[in-house]
Structure formats: C-alpha cells, structure tokens
Coordinates of C-alpha atoms in Angstrom, one line a residue:
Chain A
X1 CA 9.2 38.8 -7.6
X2 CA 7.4 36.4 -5.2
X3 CA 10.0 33.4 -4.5
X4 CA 10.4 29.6 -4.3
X5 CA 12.1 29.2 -0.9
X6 CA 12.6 25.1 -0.8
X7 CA 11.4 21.7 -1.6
X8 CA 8.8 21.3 1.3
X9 CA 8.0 17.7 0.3
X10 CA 7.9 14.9 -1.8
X11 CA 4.3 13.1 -1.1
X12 CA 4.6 9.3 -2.2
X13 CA 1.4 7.5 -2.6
X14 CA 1.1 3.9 -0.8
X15 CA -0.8 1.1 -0.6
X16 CA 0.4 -0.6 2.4
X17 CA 2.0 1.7 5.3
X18 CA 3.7 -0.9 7.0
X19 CA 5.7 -2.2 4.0
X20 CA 6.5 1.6 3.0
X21 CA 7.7 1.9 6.5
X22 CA 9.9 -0.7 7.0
X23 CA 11.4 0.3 3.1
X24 CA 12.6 4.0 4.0
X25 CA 12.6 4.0 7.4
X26 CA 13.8 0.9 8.9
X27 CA 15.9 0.0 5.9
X28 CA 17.0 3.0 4.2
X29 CA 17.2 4.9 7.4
X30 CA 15.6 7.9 7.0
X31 CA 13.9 9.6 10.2
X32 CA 10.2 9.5 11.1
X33 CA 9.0 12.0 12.8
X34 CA 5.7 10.8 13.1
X35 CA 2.4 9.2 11.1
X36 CA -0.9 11.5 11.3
X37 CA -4.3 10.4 10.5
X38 CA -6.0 13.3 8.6
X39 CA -9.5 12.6 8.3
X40 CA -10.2 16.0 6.1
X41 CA -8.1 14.6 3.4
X42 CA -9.2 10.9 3.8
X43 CA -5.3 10.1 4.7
X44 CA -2.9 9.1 7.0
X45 CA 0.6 10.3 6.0
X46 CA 3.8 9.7 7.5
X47 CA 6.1 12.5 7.7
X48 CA 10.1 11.5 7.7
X49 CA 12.5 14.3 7.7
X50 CA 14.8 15.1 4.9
X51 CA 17.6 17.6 5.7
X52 CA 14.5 20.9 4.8
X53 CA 12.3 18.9 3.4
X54 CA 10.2 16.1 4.6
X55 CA 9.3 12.8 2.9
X56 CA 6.0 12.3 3.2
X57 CA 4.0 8.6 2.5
X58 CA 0.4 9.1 1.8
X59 CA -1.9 6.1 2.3
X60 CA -5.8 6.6 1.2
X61 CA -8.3 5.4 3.9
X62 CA -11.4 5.7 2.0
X63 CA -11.7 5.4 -2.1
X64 CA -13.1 8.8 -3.3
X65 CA -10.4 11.0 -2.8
X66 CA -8.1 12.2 -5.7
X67 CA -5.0 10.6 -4.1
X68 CA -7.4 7.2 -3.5
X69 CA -8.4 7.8 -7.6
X70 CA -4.5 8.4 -8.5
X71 CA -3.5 5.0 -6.8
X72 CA -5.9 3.1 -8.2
X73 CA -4.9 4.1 -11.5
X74 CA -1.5 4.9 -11.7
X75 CA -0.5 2.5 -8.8
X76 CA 1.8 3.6 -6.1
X77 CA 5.1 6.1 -6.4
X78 CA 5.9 9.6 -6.5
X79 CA 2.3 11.6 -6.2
X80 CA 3.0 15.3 -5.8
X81 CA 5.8 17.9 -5.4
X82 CA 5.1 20.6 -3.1
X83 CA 7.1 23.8 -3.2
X84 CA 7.3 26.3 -0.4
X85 CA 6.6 30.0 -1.6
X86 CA 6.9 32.8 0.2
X87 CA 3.1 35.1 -1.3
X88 CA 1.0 32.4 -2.5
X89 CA -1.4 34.5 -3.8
X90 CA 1.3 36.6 -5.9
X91 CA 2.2 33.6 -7.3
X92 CA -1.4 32.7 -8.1
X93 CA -1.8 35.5 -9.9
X94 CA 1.0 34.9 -11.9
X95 CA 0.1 31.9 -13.1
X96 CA -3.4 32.8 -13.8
X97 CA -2.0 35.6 -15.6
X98 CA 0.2 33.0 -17.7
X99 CA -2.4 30.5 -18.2
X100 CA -1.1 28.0 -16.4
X101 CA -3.8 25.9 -15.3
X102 CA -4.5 25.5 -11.3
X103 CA -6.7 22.6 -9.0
X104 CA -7.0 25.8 -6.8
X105 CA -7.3 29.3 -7.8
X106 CA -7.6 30.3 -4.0
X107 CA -5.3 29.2 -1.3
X108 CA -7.1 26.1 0.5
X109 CA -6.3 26.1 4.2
X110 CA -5.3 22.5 5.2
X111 CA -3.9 20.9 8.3
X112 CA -2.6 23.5 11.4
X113 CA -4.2 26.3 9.2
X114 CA -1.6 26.0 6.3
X115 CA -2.2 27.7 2.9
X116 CA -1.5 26.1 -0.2
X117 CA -2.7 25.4 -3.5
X118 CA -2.5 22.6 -6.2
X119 CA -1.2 23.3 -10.2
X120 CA -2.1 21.1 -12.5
X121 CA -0.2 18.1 -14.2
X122 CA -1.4 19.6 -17.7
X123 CA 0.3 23.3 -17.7
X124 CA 3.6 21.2 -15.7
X125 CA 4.4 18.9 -17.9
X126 CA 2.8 15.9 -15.9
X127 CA 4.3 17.0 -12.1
X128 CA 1.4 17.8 -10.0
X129 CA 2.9 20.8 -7.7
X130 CA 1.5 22.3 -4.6
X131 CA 2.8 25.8 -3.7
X132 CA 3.0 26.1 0.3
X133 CA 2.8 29.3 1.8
X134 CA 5.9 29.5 4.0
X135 CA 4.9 31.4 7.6
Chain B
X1 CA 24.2 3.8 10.7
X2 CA 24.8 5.5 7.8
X3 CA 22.2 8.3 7.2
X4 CA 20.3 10.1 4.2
X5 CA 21.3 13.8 4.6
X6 CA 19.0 15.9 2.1
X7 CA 17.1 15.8 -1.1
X8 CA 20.2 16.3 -3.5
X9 CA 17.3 16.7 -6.7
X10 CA 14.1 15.5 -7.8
X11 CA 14.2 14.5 -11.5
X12 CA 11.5 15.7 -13.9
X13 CA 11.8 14.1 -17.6
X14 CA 10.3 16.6 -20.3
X15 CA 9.6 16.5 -23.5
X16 CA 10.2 20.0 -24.7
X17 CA 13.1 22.1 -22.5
X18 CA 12.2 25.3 -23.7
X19 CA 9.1 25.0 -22.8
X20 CA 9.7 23.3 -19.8
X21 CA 11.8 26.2 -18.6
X22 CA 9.5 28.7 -19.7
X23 CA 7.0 27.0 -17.2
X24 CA 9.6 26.2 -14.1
X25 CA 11.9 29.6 -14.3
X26 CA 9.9 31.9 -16.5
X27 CA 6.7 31.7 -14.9
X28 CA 7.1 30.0 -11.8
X29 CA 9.7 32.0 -11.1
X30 CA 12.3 29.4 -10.2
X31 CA 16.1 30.1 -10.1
X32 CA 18.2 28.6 -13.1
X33 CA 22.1 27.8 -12.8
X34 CA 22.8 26.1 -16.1
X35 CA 21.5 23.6 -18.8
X36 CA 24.1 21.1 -19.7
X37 CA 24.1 18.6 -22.2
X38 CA 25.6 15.1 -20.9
X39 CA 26.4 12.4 -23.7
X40 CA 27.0 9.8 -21.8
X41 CA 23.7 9.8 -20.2
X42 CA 22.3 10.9 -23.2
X43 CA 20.4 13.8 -22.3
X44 CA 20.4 17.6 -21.9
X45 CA 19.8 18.5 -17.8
X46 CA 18.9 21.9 -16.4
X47 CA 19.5 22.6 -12.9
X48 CA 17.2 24.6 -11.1
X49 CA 18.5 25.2 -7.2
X50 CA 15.4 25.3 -4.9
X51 CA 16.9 25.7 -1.2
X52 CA 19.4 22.8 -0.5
X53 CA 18.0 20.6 -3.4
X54 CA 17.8 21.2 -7.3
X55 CA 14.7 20.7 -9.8
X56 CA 16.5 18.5 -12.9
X57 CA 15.2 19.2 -15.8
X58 CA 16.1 15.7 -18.0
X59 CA 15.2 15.8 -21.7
X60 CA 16.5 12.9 -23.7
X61 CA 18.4 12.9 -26.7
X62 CA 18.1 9.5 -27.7
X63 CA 16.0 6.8 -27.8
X64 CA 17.8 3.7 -26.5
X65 CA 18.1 5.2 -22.7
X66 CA 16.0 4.3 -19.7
X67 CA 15.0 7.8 -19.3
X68 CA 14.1 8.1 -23.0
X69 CA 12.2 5.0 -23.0
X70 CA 10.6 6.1 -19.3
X71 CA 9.4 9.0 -21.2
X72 CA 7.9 7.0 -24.2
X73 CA 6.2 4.4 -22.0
X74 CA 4.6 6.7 -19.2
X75 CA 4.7 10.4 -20.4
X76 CA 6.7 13.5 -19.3
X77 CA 6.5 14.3 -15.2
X78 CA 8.3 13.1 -12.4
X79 CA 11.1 10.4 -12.9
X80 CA 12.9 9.8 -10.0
X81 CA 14.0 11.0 -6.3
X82 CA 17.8 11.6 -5.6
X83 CA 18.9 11.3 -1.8
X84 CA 22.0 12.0 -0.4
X85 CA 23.6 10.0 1.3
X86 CA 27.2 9.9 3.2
X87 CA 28.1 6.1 3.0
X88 CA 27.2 5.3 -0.6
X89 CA 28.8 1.7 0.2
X90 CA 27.1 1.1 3.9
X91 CA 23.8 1.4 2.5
X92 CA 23.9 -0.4 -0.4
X93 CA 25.3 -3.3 1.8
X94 CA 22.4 -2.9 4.3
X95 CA 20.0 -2.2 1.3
X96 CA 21.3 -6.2 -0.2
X97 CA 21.2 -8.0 3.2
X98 CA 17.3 -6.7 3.0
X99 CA 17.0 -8.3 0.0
X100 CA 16.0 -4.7 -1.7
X101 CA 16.6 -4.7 -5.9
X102 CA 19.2 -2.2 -7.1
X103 CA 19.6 -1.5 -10.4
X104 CA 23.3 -0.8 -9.4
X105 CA 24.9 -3.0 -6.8
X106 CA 27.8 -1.0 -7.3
X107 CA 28.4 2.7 -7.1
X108 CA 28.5 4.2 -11.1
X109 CA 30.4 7.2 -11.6
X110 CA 28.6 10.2 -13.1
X111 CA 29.3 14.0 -14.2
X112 CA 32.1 15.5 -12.1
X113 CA 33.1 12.2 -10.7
X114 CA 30.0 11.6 -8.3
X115 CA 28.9 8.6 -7.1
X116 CA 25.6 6.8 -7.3
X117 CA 23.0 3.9 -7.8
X118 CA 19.5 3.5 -8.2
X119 CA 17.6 1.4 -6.1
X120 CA 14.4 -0.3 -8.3
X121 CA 11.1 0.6 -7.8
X122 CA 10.0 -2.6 -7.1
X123 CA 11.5 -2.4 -4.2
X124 CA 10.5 0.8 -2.7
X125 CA 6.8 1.0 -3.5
X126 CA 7.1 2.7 -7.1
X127 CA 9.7 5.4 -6.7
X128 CA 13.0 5.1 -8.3
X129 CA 15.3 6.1 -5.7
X130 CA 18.8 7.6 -6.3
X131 CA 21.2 7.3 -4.0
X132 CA 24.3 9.8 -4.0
X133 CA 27.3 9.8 -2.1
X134 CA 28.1 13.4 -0.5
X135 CA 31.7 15.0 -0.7

C-alpha cells in the first residue's frame, strides 16, 4: 500500500508578512530559509524549517486566488496540511475509489516541477490536505 | 537561543472518530498507534505517527472545554499546531518580554507528565500554537 512518508508542511495564511515574520521567526525563533515570490499561485510564501517539515506563511498578492478567497473569509491561520506520499497517483486512486472528494483528480505540477494534489475539506472533516509526491 | 526542534503533532478536532479514522487510516492509509481517552482534557485522542510528528485526532467528550466549544463555534478541521521545543521556560520568557499573549504563562502538565503552553492566536496571526518541552 502506497504510504504517507511525513508532514511536508503546514501552510499558514497571512495578511501582513512582516508582522508574521517578526512572530515566528524573530520571536519564536524558528529558521527561515527563505521567502519566494510565486507568481503561478498569486503568492509569496516564506518557507522556515521545521525539523522535516517546513512552516510555510502564505501571503496572497492578488484577490482571486482560493488562498486570497480563504483569507478574506475565514481570516488568517492555519490554511492547509500537506502530506508527503510516496505514489500520488496510487493514492488518487484510492481515494477516488472511496469517494473521497478531491480539488485535483490529476497530479498538478507546481513550483521546481513538484507533483501534488489538493483533497477536499468536505470528505476530511474540514482539513484541506495536499498529498506531495516525495522524489 | 533556545530553538523549535520539530512538529511534535498537528491537532485536528472531529466530530465523529470512527469516521474520522476510517478517512485518515483506512483510506488514506495513515499509520495508527493508539486512541486514548483523556479525562482531564476531556476528550478521546488518536495518534496517528506521520514521520517525526503525529496527526491528533481530538474528539470531545464534553461540552464545557475549549476544544469542545472550538468545535461548536467553527466546525470540525484543524485546531492547533504543536512545536517542540527544548527550553519550554526560555521561550516563554522571550515570548512575554515581546509582549506575545499566552494562554499559559506557565508550563501545564499534561498526559505522561509533559510540559506545555499555548500561545494565543491573537498573537501569532490566527494559529494556536502549542509549545512542548522535549525530554
């Protein structure tokens, strides 16, 4: 059975980068490794590692992405949990198989030619989950 | 400067653990150590290792707690983000002289004798932070 290897990422959702910074870097203390405009995904995100994971803060730069949608409704906090997986697309399958509904039903390539894809809140019981193919 | 070593667990409150776990272990395919039922915070917690960290599984089993009320205000997902730490005490001090809101100024014993306080989300951009002190 396809397997979950580790906890890639938390992605926390921000309104103001700075402040974020200065409240788990600067006074918390976590590393930064470093802060990455992504124009594809109307972001730029700040990665800070976490023993194997990273955190990563996620500011919107434009209003019409989902993550741009999620903070202006829900406000700020914890936005998705991403999950690395070693076959992505058994593990798609065996969701689809289950039911379980999914944002992507075919791996999306994103940033430095990852795979991953999004499940949805509604078959999680509210977490929104990306599964991240590990290399 | 006392440091943040891992993601001990990310916290997810649910509304129905069976079906919770049929979601996370059954179909996701995560790994499942035990589900334990702890009075004294009021809720039943299954712990799902994923690399160095756990998934929590937190259902209440009252009304009166924060997590039960959490759950009642906002709906099941996500509740909080546990880091650990290895000077509990250092960074709470740094986190006061910031001026950052804990919900515990002091460290609270938990299950096995483990050490911890939350830091409010107010503080930290809408997360509610765990701290926990490593062996």
């Amino acid at each position: 059975m396809s397997s979950i290897k580790k906890i890639n990422h938390v992605a926390v959702v921000v309104e103001d980068m700075d402040k974020a910074l200065r409240f788990w870097r600067d006074t918390l203390g976590m590393n930064f490794k470093e802060s990455i405009e992504i124009p594809s995904e109307a972001s730029t995100v700040a990665f800070l590692p976490v023993g194997e994971s990273d955190l990563e803060l996620v500011k919107p730069t434009g209003q019409d992405s989902g993550i741009a949608k999620y903070l202006a409704k829900r406000g700020p906090g914890i936005h998705h949990l991403c999950l690395e997986v070693d076959d992505l697309m058994g593990i798609i399958s065996r969701l689809k198989q289950a039911g379980i509904r999914l944002i992507n039903e075919q791996p999306r390539i994103g940033q430095g030619g990852r795979q991953y894809a999004f499940v949805h809140p509604e078959s999680t019981g509210g977490v929104l989950v990306e599964l991240y193919q590990s290399d």
